[in-house]
mmCIF file of C-alpha atoms in Angstrom:
data_model
loop_
_atom_site.group_PDB
_atom_site.id
_atom_site.type_symbol
_atom_site.label_atom_id
_atom_site.label_comp_id
_atom_site.label_asym_id
_atom_site.label_seq_id
_atom_site.Cartn_x
_atom_site.Cartn_y
_atom_site.Cartn_z
ATOM 1 C CA UNK A 28 -14.986 94.522 -4.626
ATOM 2 C CA UNK A 29 -13.057 96.394 -2.623
ATOM 3 C CA UNK A 30 -12.609 99.971 -3.134
ATOM 4 C CA UNK A 31 -9.578 101.373 -4.705
ATOM 5 C CA UNK A 32 -7.539 102.940 -2.219
ATOM 6 C CA UNK A 33 -4.889 105.775 -3.232
ATOM 7 C CA UNK A 34 -1.434 105.859 -2.173
ATOM 8 C CA UNK A 35 0.066 107.729 0.745
ATOM 9 C CA UNK A 36 1.100 110.934 1.106
ATOM 10 C CA UNK A 37 4.874 110.311 1.818
ATOM 11 C CA UNK A 38 5.874 112.254 -1.382
ATOM 12 C CA UNK A 39 3.918 114.935 -0.978
ATOM 13 C CA UNK A 40 5.143 115.406 2.831
ATOM 14 C CA UNK A 41 8.445 115.332 1.549
ATOM 15 C CA UNK A 42 7.692 118.023 -0.833
ATOM 16 C CA UNK A 43 6.571 120.508 1.883
ATOM 17 C CA UNK A 44 9.450 119.633 3.968
ATOM 18 C CA UNK A 45 11.670 121.432 1.140
ATOM 19 C CA UNK A 46 12.761 125.128 2.023
ATOM 20 C CA UNK A 47 11.402 127.698 -0.621
ATOM 21 C CA UNK A 48 14.461 128.550 -2.906
ATOM 22 C CA UNK A 49 14.556 132.569 -1.701
ATOM 23 C CA UNK A 50 14.642 130.923 2.003
ATOM 24 C CA UNK A 51 17.579 128.947 1.230
ATOM 25 C CA UNK A 52 19.256 131.211 -0.996
ATOM 26 C CA UNK A 53 19.047 133.766 1.798
ATOM 27 C CA UNK A 54 20.624 131.435 4.310
ATOM 28 C CA UNK A 55 23.284 130.456 2.026
ATOM 29 C CA UNK A 56 24.189 133.840 1.364
ATOM 30 C CA UNK A 57 24.158 134.541 4.829
ATOM 31 C CA UNK A 58 26.524 131.592 5.735
ATOM 32 C CA UNK A 59 28.899 132.586 2.871
ATOM 33 C CA UNK A 60 29.214 136.493 4.458
ATOM 34 C CA UNK A 61 29.767 134.456 7.663
ATOM 35 C CA UNK A 62 32.268 132.380 6.317
ATOM 36 C CA UNK A 63 33.995 134.946 4.146
ATOM 37 C CA UNK A 64 34.401 137.138 7.783
ATOM 38 C CA UNK A 65 35.807 134.462 9.602
ATOM 39 C CA UNK A 66 38.245 133.450 7.005
ATOM 40 C CA UNK A 67 39.613 137.003 6.618
ATOM 41 C CA UNK A 68 39.547 137.291 10.317
ATOM 42 C CA UNK A 69 41.734 134.470 10.406
ATOM 43 C CA UNK A 70 44.147 135.446 7.895
ATOM 44 C CA UNK A 71 44.723 138.775 9.598
ATOM 45 C CA UNK A 72 45.656 137.056 12.590
ATOM 46 C CA UNK A 73 47.681 134.568 10.825
ATOM 47 C CA UNK A 74 49.687 136.942 9.008
ATOM 48 C CA UNK A 75 50.143 138.989 12.488
ATOM 49 C CA UNK A 76 47.878 142.233 11.057
ATOM 50 C CA UNK A 77 46.587 142.764 14.310
ATOM 51 C CA UNK A 78 47.279 146.072 14.504
ATOM 52 C CA UNK A 79 46.759 147.949 11.200
ATOM 53 C CA UNK A 80 48.431 151.277 10.368
ATOM 54 C CA UNK A 81 45.737 153.495 8.631
ATOM 55 C CA UNK A 82 48.669 155.741 7.062
ATOM 56 C CA UNK A 83 50.290 152.497 5.512
ATOM 57 C CA UNK A 84 49.449 151.742 1.490
ATOM 58 C CA UNK A 85 48.487 148.446 0.667
ATOM 59 C CA UNK A 86 51.153 146.955 -1.941
ATOM 60 C CA UNK A 87 50.338 144.848 -5.002
ATOM 61 C CA UNK A 88 50.322 141.657 -3.252
ATOM 62 C CA UNK A 89 48.197 142.211 -0.459
ATOM 63 C CA UNK A 90 45.484 143.642 -3.065
ATOM 64 C CA UNK A 91 46.064 140.733 -5.359
ATOM 65 C CA UNK A 92 45.493 138.353 -2.041
ATOM 66 C CA UNK A 93 42.323 140.055 -1.202
ATOM 67 C CA UNK A 94 40.760 140.067 -4.609
ATOM 68 C CA UNK A 95 41.436 136.280 -5.145
ATOM 69 C CA UNK A 96 39.698 135.645 -1.486
ATOM 70 C CA UNK A 97 37.225 137.296 -2.741
ATOM 71 C CA UNK A 98 36.423 135.380 -5.744
ATOM 72 C CA UNK A 99 36.999 132.021 -3.564
ATOM 73 C CA UNK A 100 34.256 133.517 -1.386
ATOM 74 C CA UNK A 101 31.856 134.236 -4.692
ATOM 75 C CA UNK A 102 32.753 131.151 -6.324
ATOM 76 C CA UNK A 103 31.859 128.999 -3.048
ATOM 77 C CA UNK A 104 28.899 130.907 -2.523
ATOM 78 C CA UNK A 105 27.752 130.423 -6.118
ATOM 79 C CA UNK A 106 28.514 126.537 -5.837
ATOM 80 C CA UNK A 107 26.061 126.102 -3.050
ATOM 81 C CA UNK A 108 23.517 128.055 -4.478
ATOM 82 C CA UNK A 109 23.825 125.467 -7.227
ATOM 83 C CA UNK A 110 23.850 122.684 -4.743
ATOM 84 C CA UNK A 111 20.678 123.954 -3.137
ATOM 85 C CA UNK A 112 18.816 124.599 -6.975
ATOM 86 C CA UNK A 113 20.045 120.945 -8.255
ATOM 87 C CA UNK A 114 19.078 119.241 -5.010
ATOM 88 C CA UNK A 115 15.419 120.989 -5.350
ATOM 89 C CA UNK A 116 15.318 120.046 -8.714
ATOM 90 C CA UNK A 117 16.172 116.241 -8.216
ATOM 91 C CA UNK A 118 13.556 116.253 -5.434
ATOM 92 C CA UNK A 119 10.612 117.939 -7.726
ATOM 93 C CA UNK A 120 11.651 115.369 -10.489
ATOM 94 C CA UNK A 121 11.467 112.641 -8.239
ATOM 95 C CA UNK A 122 7.915 113.724 -6.871
ATOM 96 C CA UNK A 123 6.858 114.168 -10.421
ATOM 97 C CA UNK A 124 8.106 110.691 -11.181
ATOM 98 C CA UNK A 125 6.178 109.336 -8.361
ATOM 99 C CA UNK A 126 3.088 111.139 -9.678
ATOM 100 C CA UNK A 127 3.400 110.207 -12.825
ATOM 101 C CA UNK A 128 4.023 106.567 -12.032
ATOM 102 C CA UNK A 129 0.648 106.505 -9.755
ATOM 103 C CA UNK A 130 -1.463 108.097 -12.372
ATOM 104 C CA UNK A 131 -0.203 105.170 -14.787
ATOM 105 C CA UNK A 132 -0.926 102.920 -12.318
ATOM 106 C CA UNK A 133 -4.413 104.123 -11.498
ATOM 107 C CA UNK A 134 -5.415 104.103 -15.001
ATOM 108 C CA UNK A 135 -4.283 100.707 -15.505
ATOM 109 C CA UNK A 136 -5.698 99.332 -12.394
ATOM 110 C CA UNK A 137 -9.309 100.657 -13.597
ATOM 111 C CA UNK A 138 -8.891 99.021 -17.095
ATOM 112 C CA UNK A 139 -8.074 95.641 -15.288
ATOM 113 C CA UNK A 140 -10.861 95.866 -12.751
ATOM 114 C CA UNK A 141 -13.440 96.638 -16.066
ATOM 115 C CA UNK A 142 -11.822 93.361 -17.490
ATOM 116 C CA UNK A 143 -12.386 91.886 -14.508
ATOM 117 C CA UNK A 144 -16.027 92.423 -14.353
ATOM 118 C CA UNK A 145 -16.667 91.635 -18.124
ATOM 119 C CA UNK A 146 -19.116 89.132 -19.138
ATOM 120 C CA UNK A 147 -16.626 87.114 -21.334
ATOM 121 C CA UNK A 148 -14.703 84.773 -19.053
ATOM 122 C CA UNK A 149 -11.679 84.688 -21.272
ATOM 123 C CA UNK A 150 -11.597 88.803 -20.740
ATOM 124 C CA UNK A 151 -11.978 88.199 -16.853
ATOM 125 C CA UNK A 152 -9.071 85.792 -17.108
ATOM 126 C CA UNK A 153 -6.727 88.774 -18.828
ATOM 127 C CA UNK A 154 -7.943 91.007 -16.265
ATOM 128 C CA UNK A 155 -6.627 88.594 -13.197
ATOM 129 C CA UNK A 156 -3.277 88.642 -15.268
ATOM 130 C CA UNK A 157 -3.333 92.620 -15.469
ATOM 131 C CA UNK A 158 -4.286 93.252 -11.839
ATOM 132 C CA UNK A 159 -1.068 90.794 -10.880
ATOM 133 C CA UNK A 160 1.121 92.119 -13.037
ATOM 134 C CA UNK A 161 0.120 95.503 -11.534
ATOM 135 C CA UNK A 162 0.483 94.065 -7.939
ATOM 136 C CA UNK A 163 4.216 93.637 -9.194
ATOM 137 C CA UNK A 164 4.920 96.967 -10.597
ATOM 138 C CA UNK A 165 2.901 98.911 -7.697
ATOM 139 C CA UNK A 166 4.968 102.330 -6.793
ATOM 140 C CA UNK A 167 3.943 101.415 -3.100
ATOM 141 C CA UNK A 168 3.249 98.856 -0.560
ATOM 142 C CA UNK A 169 -0.608 100.215 -0.519
ATOM 143 C CA UNK A 170 -1.194 100.053 -4.210
ATOM 144 C CA UNK A 171 0.359 96.593 -4.127
ATOM 145 C CA UNK A 172 -2.180 95.528 -1.190
ATOM 146 C CA UNK A 173 -5.187 97.209 -3.187
ATOM 147 C CA UNK A 174 -4.464 94.788 -6.087
ATOM 148 C CA UNK A 175 -4.327 91.471 -4.019
ATOM 149 C CA UNK A 176 -7.321 92.689 -2.304
ATOM 150 C CA UNK A 177 -9.324 92.872 -5.471
ATOM 151 C CA UNK A 178 -8.240 89.424 -6.613
ATOM 152 C CA UNK A 179 -9.322 87.788 -3.224
ATOM 153 C CA UNK A 180 -12.565 89.967 -3.433
ATOM 154 C CA UNK A 181 -13.301 88.410 -6.507
ATOM 155 C CA UNK A 182 -12.622 84.881 -5.228
ATOM 156 C CA UNK A 183 -15.034 85.568 -2.401
ATOM 157 C CA UNK A 184 -18.226 86.724 -4.788
ATOM 158 C CA UNK A 185 -20.518 84.210 -5.474
ATOM 159 C CA UNK A 186 -20.123 81.878 -8.592
ATOM 160 C CA UNK A 187 -22.769 79.790 -10.566
ATOM 161 C CA UNK A 188 -22.800 76.283 -9.232
ATOM 162 C CA UNK A 189 -22.119 73.166 -11.205
ATOM 163 C CA UNK A 190 -25.151 72.552 -13.220
ATOM 164 C CA UNK A 191 -23.981 68.668 -13.545
ATOM 165 C CA UNK A 192 -25.137 66.123 -15.961
ATOM 166 C CA UNK A 193 -28.263 67.031 -18.123
ATOM 167 C CA UNK A 194 -31.523 65.466 -15.883
ATOM 168 C CA UNK A 195 -33.174 62.556 -17.839
ATOM 169 C CA UNK A 196 -36.640 63.893 -16.847
ATOM 170 C CA UNK A 197 -37.562 64.908 -20.433
ATOM 171 C CA UNK A 198 -40.212 63.008 -22.046
ATOM 172 C CA UNK A 199 -38.612 61.340 -24.929
ATOM 173 C CA UNK A 200 -35.153 62.870 -24.009
ATOM 174 C CA UNK A 201 -33.849 66.570 -23.940
ATOM 175 C CA UNK A 202 -34.375 68.626 -27.084
ATOM 176 C CA UNK A 203 -31.654 69.981 -29.299
ATOM 177 C CA UNK A 204 -32.292 73.412 -27.641
ATOM 178 C CA UNK A 205 -32.220 72.063 -24.126
ATOM 179 C CA UNK A 206 -28.953 70.421 -24.807
ATOM 180 C CA UNK A 207 -27.562 73.688 -26.113
ATOM 181 C CA UNK A 208 -28.672 75.523 -22.828
ATOM 182 C CA UNK A 209 -27.229 72.943 -20.531
ATOM 183 C CA UNK A 210 -24.028 72.747 -22.470
ATOM 184 C CA UNK A 211 -23.750 76.547 -22.651
ATOM 185 C CA UNK A 212 -24.439 76.801 -18.579
ATOM 186 C CA UNK A 213 -21.975 74.067 -17.949
ATOM 187 C CA UNK A 214 -18.971 75.749 -20.137
ATOM 188 C CA UNK A 215 -19.675 79.225 -18.246
ATOM 189 C CA UNK A 216 -19.213 77.306 -15.090
ATOM 190 C CA UNK A 217 -16.146 75.973 -16.407
ATOM 191 C CA UNK A 218 -14.598 78.931 -17.553
ATOM 192 C CA UNK A 219 -15.553 80.999 -14.317
ATOM 193 C CA UNK A 220 -13.699 78.374 -12.486
ATOM 194 C CA UNK A 221 -10.939 78.224 -14.446
ATOM 195 C CA UNK A 222 -10.545 82.184 -13.487
ATOM 196 C CA UNK A 223 -10.830 81.356 -9.797
ATOM 197 C CA UNK A 224 -8.035 78.789 -10.112
ATOM 198 C CA UNK A 225 -5.686 80.889 -12.014
ATOM 199 C CA UNK A 226 -6.093 83.624 -9.229
ATOM 200 C CA UNK A 227 -5.459 80.581 -6.676
ATOM 201 C CA UNK A 228 -2.497 79.634 -8.763
ATOM 202 C CA UNK A 229 -0.846 83.001 -9.164
ATOM 203 C CA UNK A 230 -1.125 83.664 -5.358
ATOM 204 C CA UNK A 231 0.561 80.349 -4.836
ATOM 205 C CA UNK A 232 3.337 81.455 -7.170
ATOM 206 C CA UNK A 233 4.043 84.993 -5.572
ATOM 207 C CA UNK A 234 4.362 83.178 -2.292
ATOM 208 C CA UNK A 235 6.986 80.989 -3.059
ATOM 209 C CA UNK A 236 9.116 83.932 -4.517
ATOM 210 C CA UNK A 237 11.627 85.237 -1.705
ATOM 211 C CA UNK A 238 10.510 87.795 0.819
ATOM 212 C CA UNK A 239 12.001 91.220 -0.448
ATOM 213 C CA UNK A 240 11.988 90.235 -4.079
ATOM 214 C CA UNK A 241 10.748 92.522 -6.657
ATOM 215 C CA UNK A 242 7.503 90.021 -7.154
ATOM 216 C CA UNK A 243 7.240 88.457 -3.584
ATOM 217 C CA UNK A 244 3.729 88.938 -2.051
ATOM 218 C CA UNK A 245 4.730 87.501 1.316
ATOM 219 C CA UNK A 246 4.424 91.037 3.017
ATOM 220 C CA UNK A 247 0.956 91.543 2.229
ATOM 221 C CA UNK A 248 -2.431 90.331 3.673
ATOM 222 C CA UNK A 249 -4.381 87.762 1.954
ATOM 223 C CA UNK A 250 -8.256 87.391 2.613
ATOM 224 C CA UNK A 251 -9.781 84.269 1.344
ATOM 225 C CA UNK A 252 -12.398 84.295 3.799
ATOM 226 C CA UNK A 253 -15.196 81.922 2.770
ATOM 227 C CA UNK A 254 -13.552 80.787 -0.494
ATOM 228 C CA UNK A 255 -14.480 77.493 -1.767
ATOM 229 C CA UNK A 256 -11.463 75.719 -3.271
ATOM 230 C CA UNK A 257 -12.725 73.018 -5.199
ATOM 231 C CA UNK A 258 -9.680 72.236 -7.175
ATOM 232 C CA UNK A 259 -6.420 71.281 -7.330
ATOM 233 C CA UNK A 260 -3.998 74.205 -5.933
ATOM 234 C CA UNK A 261 -0.326 74.340 -5.000
ATOM 235 C CA UNK A 262 1.358 76.339 -1.953
ATOM 236 C CA UNK A 263 4.196 74.127 -2.160
ATOM 237 C CA UNK A 264 7.154 75.719 -0.498
ATOM 238 C CA UNK A 265 5.145 79.229 -0.060
ATOM 239 C CA UNK A 266 6.279 81.170 2.852
ATOM 240 C CA UNK A 267 3.639 82.607 4.941
ATOM 241 C CA UNK A 268 5.170 85.563 6.999
ATOM 242 C CA UNK A 269 4.909 89.434 7.616
ATOM 243 C CA UNK A 270 0.952 89.550 6.831
ATOM 244 C CA UNK A 271 -2.156 88.078 7.586
ATOM 245 C CA UNK A 272 -3.733 85.363 5.961
ATOM 246 C CA UNK A 273 -6.960 84.187 6.115
ATOM 247 C CA UNK A 274 -8.959 81.050 4.846
ATOM 248 C CA UNK A 275 -11.239 81.192 7.899
ATOM 249 C CA UNK A 276 -14.311 79.375 6.609
ATOM 250 C CA UNK A 277 -13.077 78.438 3.698
ATOM 251 C CA UNK A 278 -13.914 75.045 1.780
ATOM 252 C CA UNK A 279 -11.413 72.664 0.463
ATOM 253 C CA UNK A 280 -13.328 70.244 -1.469
ATOM 254 C CA UNK A 281 -12.716 67.924 -4.513
ATOM 255 C CA UNK A 282 -9.203 68.201 -5.164
ATOM 256 C CA UNK A 283 -5.621 68.310 -4.132
ATOM 257 C CA UNK A 284 -4.512 71.005 -2.024
ATOM 258 C CA UNK A 285 -0.931 71.244 -1.337
ATOM 259 C CA UNK A 286 0.872 73.062 1.673
ATOM 260 C CA UNK A 287 3.869 70.526 1.681
ATOM 261 C CA UNK A 288 6.892 72.225 2.585
ATOM 262 C CA UNK A 289 5.414 75.365 3.456
ATOM 263 C CA UNK A 290 6.756 77.840 5.961
ATOM 264 C CA UNK A 291 4.473 79.285 8.239
ATOM 265 C CA UNK A 292 6.334 82.070 10.229
ATOM 266 C CA UNK A 293 6.125 85.689 11.547
ATOM 267 C CA UNK A 294 2.506 85.606 10.769
ATOM 268 C CA UNK A 295 -0.948 84.787 11.314
ATOM 269 C CA UNK A 296 -2.855 82.380 9.233
ATOM 270 C CA UNK A 297 -6.431 81.688 9.944
ATOM 271 C CA UNK A 298 -7.987 78.388 8.751
ATOM 272 C CA UNK A 299 -10.555 78.948 11.892
ATOM 273 C CA UNK A 300 -13.970 77.293 10.641
ATOM 274 C CA UNK A 301 -12.547 75.759 7.610
ATOM 275 C CA UNK A 302 -14.026 72.784 6.291
ATOM 276 C CA UNK A 303 -11.518 70.017 4.689
ATOM 277 C CA UNK A 304 -13.934 67.291 2.801
ATOM 278 C CA UNK A 305 -13.726 65.402 -0.140
ATOM 279 C CA UNK A 306 -10.062 65.965 -1.286
ATOM 280 C CA UNK A 307 -6.390 65.611 -0.309
ATOM 281 C CA UNK A 308 -4.859 68.356 1.620
ATOM 282 C CA UNK A 309 -1.009 67.899 2.529
ATOM 283 C CA UNK A 310 1.002 70.009 5.099
ATOM 284 C CA UNK A 311 3.614 67.196 4.901
ATOM 285 C CA UNK A 312 7.154 68.463 6.018
ATOM 286 C CA UNK A 313 5.782 72.247 6.123
ATOM 287 C CA UNK A 314 7.391 74.463 9.114
ATOM 288 C CA UNK A 315 5.333 76.152 11.751
ATOM 289 C CA UNK A 316 7.266 78.259 13.527
ATOM 290 C CA UNK A 317 7.486 82.089 14.889
ATOM 291 C CA UNK A 318 3.930 82.362 14.470
ATOM 292 C CA UNK A 319 -0.036 81.788 14.846
ATOM 293 C CA UNK A 320 -1.817 79.086 12.866
ATOM 294 C CA UNK A 321 -5.318 78.579 13.791
ATOM 295 C CA UNK A 322 -7.733 75.507 13.074
ATOM 296 C CA UNK A 323 -9.768 75.802 15.514
ATOM 297 C CA UNK A 324 -13.280 75.240 15.013
ATOM 298 C CA UNK A 325 -12.184 73.540 11.564
ATOM 299 C CA UNK A 326 -13.809 70.541 10.433
ATOM 300 C CA UNK A 327 -11.587 67.524 8.719
ATOM 301 C CA UNK A 328 -14.328 65.000 7.362
ATOM 302 C CA UNK A 329 -14.284 62.934 4.017
ATOM 303 C CA UNK A 330 -10.920 63.458 3.219
ATOM 304 C CA UNK A 331 -7.138 63.086 3.946
ATOM 305 C CA UNK A 332 -5.290 65.613 5.468
ATOM 306 C CA UNK A 333 -1.744 65.027 5.687
ATOM 307 C CA UNK A 334 0.740 66.385 8.438
ATOM 308 C CA UNK A 335 3.483 63.789 8.034
ATOM 309 C CA UNK A 336 6.937 65.014 8.906
ATOM 310 C CA UNK A 337 5.586 68.706 9.750
ATOM 311 C CA UNK A 338 7.901 70.438 12.161
ATOM 312 C CA UNK A 339 5.906 72.386 14.740
ATOM 313 C CA UNK A 340 8.263 75.057 16.556
ATOM 314 C CA UNK A 341 8.522 78.195 18.206
ATOM 315 C CA UNK A 342 4.897 79.440 17.823
ATOM 316 C CA UNK A 343 1.572 78.241 18.099
ATOM 317 C CA UNK A 344 -0.653 76.016 16.487
ATOM 318 C CA UNK A 345 -4.228 75.259 17.628
ATOM 319 C CA UNK A 346 -6.804 72.745 16.441
ATOM 320 C CA UNK A 347 -8.961 73.547 19.432
ATOM 321 C CA UNK A 348 -12.662 72.701 19.195
ATOM 322 C CA UNK A 349 -11.841 71.058 15.718
ATOM 323 C CA UNK A 350 -13.797 68.446 14.427
ATOM 324 C CA UNK A 351 -12.183 65.247 13.095
ATOM 325 C CA UNK A 352 -15.063 62.782 11.620
ATOM 326 C CA UNK A 353 -15.011 60.840 8.748
ATOM 327 C CA UNK A 354 -11.624 61.412 7.230
ATOM 328 C CA UNK A 355 -7.930 60.555 7.760
ATOM 329 C CA UNK A 356 -5.741 62.739 9.635
ATOM 330 C CA UNK A 357 -2.037 62.200 10.446
ATOM 331 C CA UNK A 358 0.709 63.719 12.042
ATOM 332 C CA UNK A 359 2.946 60.775 11.588
ATOM 333 C CA UNK A 360 7.067 61.626 11.913
ATOM 334 C CA UNK A 361 5.778 64.897 13.087
ATOM 335 C CA UNK A 362 8.221 67.133 15.263
ATOM 336 C CA UNK A 363 7.024 68.984 18.059
ATOM 337 C CA UNK A 364 9.152 71.211 19.798
ATOM 338 C CA UNK A 365 9.440 74.398 21.642
ATOM 339 C CA UNK A 366 6.268 75.707 20.547
ATOM 340 C CA UNK A 367 2.485 75.050 21.662
ATOM 341 C CA UNK A 368 0.030 72.798 19.617
ATOM 342 C CA UNK A 369 -3.398 73.104 21.057
ATOM 343 C CA UNK A 370 -6.045 70.137 20.917
ATOM 344 C CA UNK A 371 -8.136 71.373 23.547
ATOM 345 C CA UNK A 372 -11.697 69.982 23.262
ATOM 346 C CA UNK A 373 -11.218 68.614 19.920
ATOM 347 C CA UNK A 374 -13.739 66.004 18.755
ATOM 348 C CA UNK A 375 -12.462 62.636 17.469
ATOM 349 C CA UNK A 376 -15.334 60.970 15.694
ATOM 350 C CA UNK A 377 -15.641 58.612 12.510
ATOM 351 C CA UNK A 378 -12.366 59.188 11.961
ATOM 352 C CA UNK A 379 -8.682 58.080 11.717
ATOM 353 C CA UNK A 380 -6.093 60.385 13.598
ATOM 354 C CA UNK A 381 -2.666 59.319 13.476
ATOM 355 C CA UNK A 382 0.165 60.034 15.765
ATOM 356 C CA UNK A 383 2.522 57.459 14.870
ATOM 357 C CA UNK A 384 6.162 58.001 15.306
ATOM 358 C CA UNK A 385 5.561 61.600 15.983
ATOM 359 C CA UNK A 386 8.138 63.342 18.185
ATOM 360 C CA UNK A 387 7.334 65.619 21.247
ATOM 361 C CA UNK A 388 9.554 67.394 24.088
ATOM 362 C CA UNK A 389 10.318 65.644 27.432
ATOM 363 C CA UNK A 390 9.496 65.859 30.062
ATOM 364 C CA UNK A 391 7.640 69.158 29.812
ATOM 365 C CA UNK A 392 5.184 68.894 26.568
ATOM 366 C CA UNK A 393 3.622 71.641 24.912
ATOM 367 C CA UNK A 394 0.730 69.296 23.132
ATOM 368 C CA UNK A 395 -2.785 70.013 24.862
ATOM 369 C CA UNK A 396 -4.947 67.313 25.034
ATOM 370 C CA UNK A 397 -7.302 68.664 27.928
ATOM 371 C CA UNK A 398 -11.291 68.029 27.648
ATOM 372 C CA UNK A 399 -10.871 65.399 25.274
ATOM 373 C CA UNK A 400 -13.080 62.288 25.676
ATOM 374 C CA UNK A 401 -11.583 58.668 25.566
ATOM 375 C CA UNK A 402 -9.369 58.901 22.265
ATOM 376 C CA UNK A 403 -11.206 56.370 20.089
ATOM 377 C CA UNK A 404 -9.378 56.429 16.593
ATOM 378 C CA UNK A 405 -6.687 58.241 17.928
ATOM 379 C CA UNK A 406 -3.305 56.754 17.335
ATOM 380 C CA UNK A 407 -0.630 57.585 19.563
ATOM 381 C CA UNK A 408 1.153 54.231 19.190
ATOM 382 C CA UNK A 409 5.004 55.167 18.868
ATOM 383 C CA UNK A 410 4.428 58.518 19.362
ATOM 384 C CA UNK A 411 6.829 60.323 21.696
ATOM 385 C CA UNK A 412 4.864 62.671 23.214
ATOM 386 C CA UNK A 413 4.007 64.280 26.673
ATOM 387 C CA UNK A 414 0.655 65.489 26.631
ATOM 388 C CA UNK A 415 -0.344 68.550 29.122
ATOM 389 C CA UNK A 416 -3.008 67.147 31.382
#
């Protein structure tokens, strides 16, 4: 799993910039003396004592004024000293609170990771929720990213395959012991699968929280490279912005993955080399803008992928060298404007790709179909598009 990364030394840097109390007090006393001298000299000028007669005696009122001035200077210096001491105490307290929060976070992190490595799927499930909670409460962005990295690393680990049904190859049928052993493998597979699906569900939930909110993960990186998503997963209305999200070489199969209404903006989302097969993946009404979404070399086969009603604007989305085979992909009613959508060298074979009623820019479109063979299975009927030659 991903190694634990310590927090940045921002707090320590702030402590090092604090003046030592001795130097601060010396500077304050010097400033106080200069201020007192300036005030005294100004009073002399204002009272027109430009030439003081050394033989003259000071009266009681003048002495009283000087005493009041002296007390005022001393009181001001004392107030400045108190401010410096209070300021330093506050900064030290803040640094101590930060260190304590980091220490507690580290302890909880270690406990959660131990749970995630347990042999019991139920304990692992507890570790998943503990890490997600730690990410929400992390005192720094680095610590939050570390928790997310560990959850993603767990999804990238190898997992036991589905044992399927008990093979009917036993003479006279399987024994009770063989049935129990097979059922144990099946239960373990389903339990660990539930752990993985819980992580994916929590990720989807946190990417729906508005950016800048306490529990939002939108500014964090998400590395799901090579992950197998073999069940239903909802990223509906999620927002992918401000971080790098990788589904590179991931496999979407055997379930329904919902990106409908999702917004891809201001970041990089990578589906390069991903495989969409034997399932239903929906990007319906999704918005692709001000970012980079890469479906290059992806394979769409044996399933349904919907971009119907999606909006492609102000960003770069490319399907270059993608393979559309044995499935159904449609962009019906999609809108292409102020962006670049690239199908260069994509391969369409044995698949149905529908651009019916799609809307594109005219007269200078930003849809690139260069290098395509005769568009067999590609329906551009009713599409208002201006392909770039």
